[in-house]
Coordinates of C-alpha atoms in Angstrom, one line a residue:
X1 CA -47.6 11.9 -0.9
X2 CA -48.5 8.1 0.4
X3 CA -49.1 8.0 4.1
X4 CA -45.2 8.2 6.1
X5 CA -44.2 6.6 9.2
X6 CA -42.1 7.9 12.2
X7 CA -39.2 6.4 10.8
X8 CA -39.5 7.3 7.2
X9 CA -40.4 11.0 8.0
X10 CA -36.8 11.1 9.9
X11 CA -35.0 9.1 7.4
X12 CA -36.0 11.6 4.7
X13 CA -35.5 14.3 6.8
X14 CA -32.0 13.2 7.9
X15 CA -31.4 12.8 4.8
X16 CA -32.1 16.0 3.5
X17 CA -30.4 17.9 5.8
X18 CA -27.0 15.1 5.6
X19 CA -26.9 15.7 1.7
X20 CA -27.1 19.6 2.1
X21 CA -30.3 19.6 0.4
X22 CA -31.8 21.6 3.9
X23 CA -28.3 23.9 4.4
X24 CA -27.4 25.0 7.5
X25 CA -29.9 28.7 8.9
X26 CA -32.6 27.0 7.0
X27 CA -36.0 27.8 8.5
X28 CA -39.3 25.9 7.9
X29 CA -42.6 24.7 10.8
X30 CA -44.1 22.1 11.9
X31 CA -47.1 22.8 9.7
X32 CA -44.8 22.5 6.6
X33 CA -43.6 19.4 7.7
X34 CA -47.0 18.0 7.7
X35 CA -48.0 19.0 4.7
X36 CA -45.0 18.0 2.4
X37 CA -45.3 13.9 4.4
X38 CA -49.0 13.8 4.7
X39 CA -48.4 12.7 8.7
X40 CA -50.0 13.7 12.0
X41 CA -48.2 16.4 13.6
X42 CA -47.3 13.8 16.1
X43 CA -45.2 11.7 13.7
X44 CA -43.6 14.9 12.3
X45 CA -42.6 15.8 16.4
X46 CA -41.1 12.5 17.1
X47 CA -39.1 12.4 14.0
X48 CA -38.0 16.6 14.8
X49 CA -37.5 15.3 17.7
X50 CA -35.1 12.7 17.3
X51 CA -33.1 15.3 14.9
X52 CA -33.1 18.0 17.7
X53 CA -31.2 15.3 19.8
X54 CA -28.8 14.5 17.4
X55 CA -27.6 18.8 16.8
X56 CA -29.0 19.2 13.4
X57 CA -32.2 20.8 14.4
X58 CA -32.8 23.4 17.1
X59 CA -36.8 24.3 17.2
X60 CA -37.6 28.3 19.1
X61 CA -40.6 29.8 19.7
X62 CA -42.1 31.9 16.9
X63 CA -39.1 31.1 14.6
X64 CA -39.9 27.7 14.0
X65 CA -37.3 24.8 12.8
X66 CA -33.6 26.1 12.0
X67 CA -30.9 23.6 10.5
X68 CA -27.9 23.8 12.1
X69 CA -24.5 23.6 10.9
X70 CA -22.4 20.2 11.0
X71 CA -20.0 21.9 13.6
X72 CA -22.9 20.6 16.0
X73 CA -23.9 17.3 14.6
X74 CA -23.6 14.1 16.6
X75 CA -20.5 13.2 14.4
X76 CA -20.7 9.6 15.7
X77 CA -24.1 8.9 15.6
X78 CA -24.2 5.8 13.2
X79 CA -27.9 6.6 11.9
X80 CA -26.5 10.3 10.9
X81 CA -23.4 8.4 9.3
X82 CA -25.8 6.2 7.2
X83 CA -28.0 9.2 6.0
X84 CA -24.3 10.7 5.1
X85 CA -23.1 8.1 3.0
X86 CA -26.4 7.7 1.3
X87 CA -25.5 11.0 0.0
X88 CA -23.5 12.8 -2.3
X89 CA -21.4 13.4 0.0
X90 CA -20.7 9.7 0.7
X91 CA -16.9 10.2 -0.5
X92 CA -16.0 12.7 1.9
X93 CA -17.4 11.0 5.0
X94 CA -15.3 7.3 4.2
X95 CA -12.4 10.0 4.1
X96 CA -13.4 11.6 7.4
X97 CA -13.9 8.7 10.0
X98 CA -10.8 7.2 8.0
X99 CA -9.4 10.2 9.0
X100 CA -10.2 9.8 12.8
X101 CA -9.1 6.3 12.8
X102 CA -5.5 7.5 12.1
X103 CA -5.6 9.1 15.4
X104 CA -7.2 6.4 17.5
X105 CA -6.7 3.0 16.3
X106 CA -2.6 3.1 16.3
X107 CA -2.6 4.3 20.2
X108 CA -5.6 1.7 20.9
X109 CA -3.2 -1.1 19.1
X110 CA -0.4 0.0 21.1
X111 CA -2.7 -0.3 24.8
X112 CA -3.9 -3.9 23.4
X113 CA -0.4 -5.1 23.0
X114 CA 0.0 -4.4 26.5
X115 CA -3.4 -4.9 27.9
X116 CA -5.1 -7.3 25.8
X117 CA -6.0 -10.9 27.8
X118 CA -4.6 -14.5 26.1
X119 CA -7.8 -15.1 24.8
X120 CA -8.3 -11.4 22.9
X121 CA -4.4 -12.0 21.5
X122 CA -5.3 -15.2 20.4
X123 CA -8.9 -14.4 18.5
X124 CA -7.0 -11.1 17.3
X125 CA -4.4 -13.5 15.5
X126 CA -7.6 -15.7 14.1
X127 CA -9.2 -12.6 12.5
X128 CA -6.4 -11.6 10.8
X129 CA -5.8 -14.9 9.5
X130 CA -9.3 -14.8 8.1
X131 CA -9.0 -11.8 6.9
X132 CA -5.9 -13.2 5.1
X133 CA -7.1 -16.4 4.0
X134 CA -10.3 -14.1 2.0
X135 CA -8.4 -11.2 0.9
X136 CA -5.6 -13.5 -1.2
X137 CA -8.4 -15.5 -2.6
X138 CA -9.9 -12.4 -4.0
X139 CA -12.6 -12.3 -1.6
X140 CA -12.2 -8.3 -0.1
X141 CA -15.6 -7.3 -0.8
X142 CA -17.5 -10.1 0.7
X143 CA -19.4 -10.7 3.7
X144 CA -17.5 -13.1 5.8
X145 CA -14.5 -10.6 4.7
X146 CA -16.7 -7.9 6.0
X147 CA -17.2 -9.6 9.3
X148 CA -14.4 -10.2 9.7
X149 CA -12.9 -7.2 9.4
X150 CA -15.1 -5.0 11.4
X151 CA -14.5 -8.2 13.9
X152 CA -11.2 -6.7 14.2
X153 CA -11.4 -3.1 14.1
X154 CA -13.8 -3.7 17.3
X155 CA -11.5 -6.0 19.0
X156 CA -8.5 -3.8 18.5
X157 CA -10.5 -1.1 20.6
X158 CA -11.9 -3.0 22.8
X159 CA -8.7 -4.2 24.3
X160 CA -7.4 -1.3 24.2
X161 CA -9.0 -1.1 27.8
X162 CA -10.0 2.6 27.1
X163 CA -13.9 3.2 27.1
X164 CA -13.3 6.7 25.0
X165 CA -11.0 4.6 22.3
X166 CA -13.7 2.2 22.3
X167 CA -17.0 4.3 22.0
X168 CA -15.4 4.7 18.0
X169 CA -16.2 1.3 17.1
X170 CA -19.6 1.9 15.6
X171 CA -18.8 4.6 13.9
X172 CA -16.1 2.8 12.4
X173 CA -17.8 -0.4 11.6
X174 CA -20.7 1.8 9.8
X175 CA -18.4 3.5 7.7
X176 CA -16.6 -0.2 6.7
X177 CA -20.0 -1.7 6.5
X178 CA -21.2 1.3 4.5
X179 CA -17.9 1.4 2.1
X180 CA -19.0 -2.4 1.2
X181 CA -22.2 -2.4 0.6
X182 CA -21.6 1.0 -1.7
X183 CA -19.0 -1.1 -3.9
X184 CA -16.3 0.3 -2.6
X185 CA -14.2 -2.0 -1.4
X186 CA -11.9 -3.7 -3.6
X187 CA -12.5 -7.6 -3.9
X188 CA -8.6 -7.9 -4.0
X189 CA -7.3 -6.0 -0.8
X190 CA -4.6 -3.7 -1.0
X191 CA -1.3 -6.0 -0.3
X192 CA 0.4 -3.3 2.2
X193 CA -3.4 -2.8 4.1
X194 CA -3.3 -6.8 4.5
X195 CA 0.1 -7.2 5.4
X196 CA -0.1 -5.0 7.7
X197 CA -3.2 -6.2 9.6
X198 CA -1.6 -9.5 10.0
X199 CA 1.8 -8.0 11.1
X200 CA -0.5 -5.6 13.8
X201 CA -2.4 -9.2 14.9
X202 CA 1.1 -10.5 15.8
X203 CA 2.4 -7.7 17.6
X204 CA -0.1 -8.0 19.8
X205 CA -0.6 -11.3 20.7
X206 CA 3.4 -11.2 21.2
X207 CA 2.7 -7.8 23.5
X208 CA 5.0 -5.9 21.2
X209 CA 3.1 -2.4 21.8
X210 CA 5.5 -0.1 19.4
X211 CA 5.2 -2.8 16.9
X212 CA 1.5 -2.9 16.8
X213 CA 1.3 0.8 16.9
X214 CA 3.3 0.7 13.9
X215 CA 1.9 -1.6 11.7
X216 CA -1.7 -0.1 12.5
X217 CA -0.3 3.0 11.1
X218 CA 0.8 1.3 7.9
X219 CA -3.0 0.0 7.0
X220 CA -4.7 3.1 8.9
X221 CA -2.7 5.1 6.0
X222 CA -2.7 2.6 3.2
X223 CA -6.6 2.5 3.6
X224 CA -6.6 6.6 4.0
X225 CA -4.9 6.9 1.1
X226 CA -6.9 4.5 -1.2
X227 CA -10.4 6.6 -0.1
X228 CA -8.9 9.9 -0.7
X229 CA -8.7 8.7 -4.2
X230 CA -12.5 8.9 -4.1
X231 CA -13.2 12.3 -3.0

């Protein structure tokens, strides 16, 4: 094997051990590291490392490496998210952070109606008219689409005023980014997921919090329903 980085050791690694390839009570060294990436046992440390931090690896003394289940995986780490959708098991991981926004984003919608500042309400209502004004012209899956959807997504949590609501955002916007530049979103955006984005942007920006908690619902579900259809 050609001479591997840091960063290509661990993104191989990741990756094995994301896809299931490495399943969980697997056991392998440091010397067998070295010899499947041709790389200094430095390079093979750093990138070990790095997967210790992150719970999939857990290194003891005269055992050597041991894969850990996903139970103890940094769920939200956006590098672990990226090596999951670059796996098989892309399908199930959209599902599962779709899944999660279903519980945060409608209470975070809710705080923003009440908490959000004149400015926020009014760039919330400009996103949603973008993402509008792109999604009727057929325009879902492109990038200014993408931006500005993730645009959203982040702003929603951000005024939310709740730093635990909030830490979600990359997580989310990996998993939107990553559903894009997979193919999977639809150029032509589901009507009840767009409808309701614009209807959440207004109940904000009019401070309506059981309105905006309701519409958030709508698309959270509309867009949880669509990616079950992949798994």
């Amino acid at each position: 094997m050609a001479q591997a980085s840091h960063g290509s050791v661990l993104d191989a690694l990741g990756l094995r051990i994301a896809a299931g390839e490495l399943a969980p009570g697997a056991v392998f060294t440091l010397a067998d590291l070295e010899a499947q990436y041709a790389v200094s046992r430095t390079v093979i440390r750093e990138a070990v490392r790095v997967l210790e931090s992150m719970g999939m690896l857990a290194s003891r003394r005269r055992v050597g490496l041991t894969v850990r289940p996903p139970s103890e995986w940094s769920a939200l780490n956006t590098q672990l998210i990226g090596w999951q959708l670059a796996s098989p098991r892309r399908a199930q991981q959209i599902v599962v952070v779709n899944e999660m926004r279903s519980a945060v984003e409608p209470i975070a919608a809710r705080l923003a109606a009440v908490r959000g500042s004149d400015v926020q309400r009014a760039e919330i209502v400009r996103l949603a008219a973008e993402l509008e004004k792109h999604g009727h012209a057929g325009r879902g899956a492109s990038a200014a689409y993408l931006e500005a959807d993730v645009a959203f997504h982040d702003l929603i949590l951000d005024m939310s005023g709740n730093l635990m609501l909030a830490a979600n955002k990359a997580a989310i916007a990996a998993v939107i980014t990553g559903r894009t530049d997979l193919g999977l979103t639809p150029a032509d955006p589901y009507e009840e997921s767009l409808h309701n984005h614009v209807q959440t942007a207004a109940a904000i920006a009019r401070g309506d919090a059981e309105a905006a908690e309701h519409h958030t619902r709508r698309y959270v579900d509309a867009v949880l329903s669509e990616v079950r259809a992949l798994v």
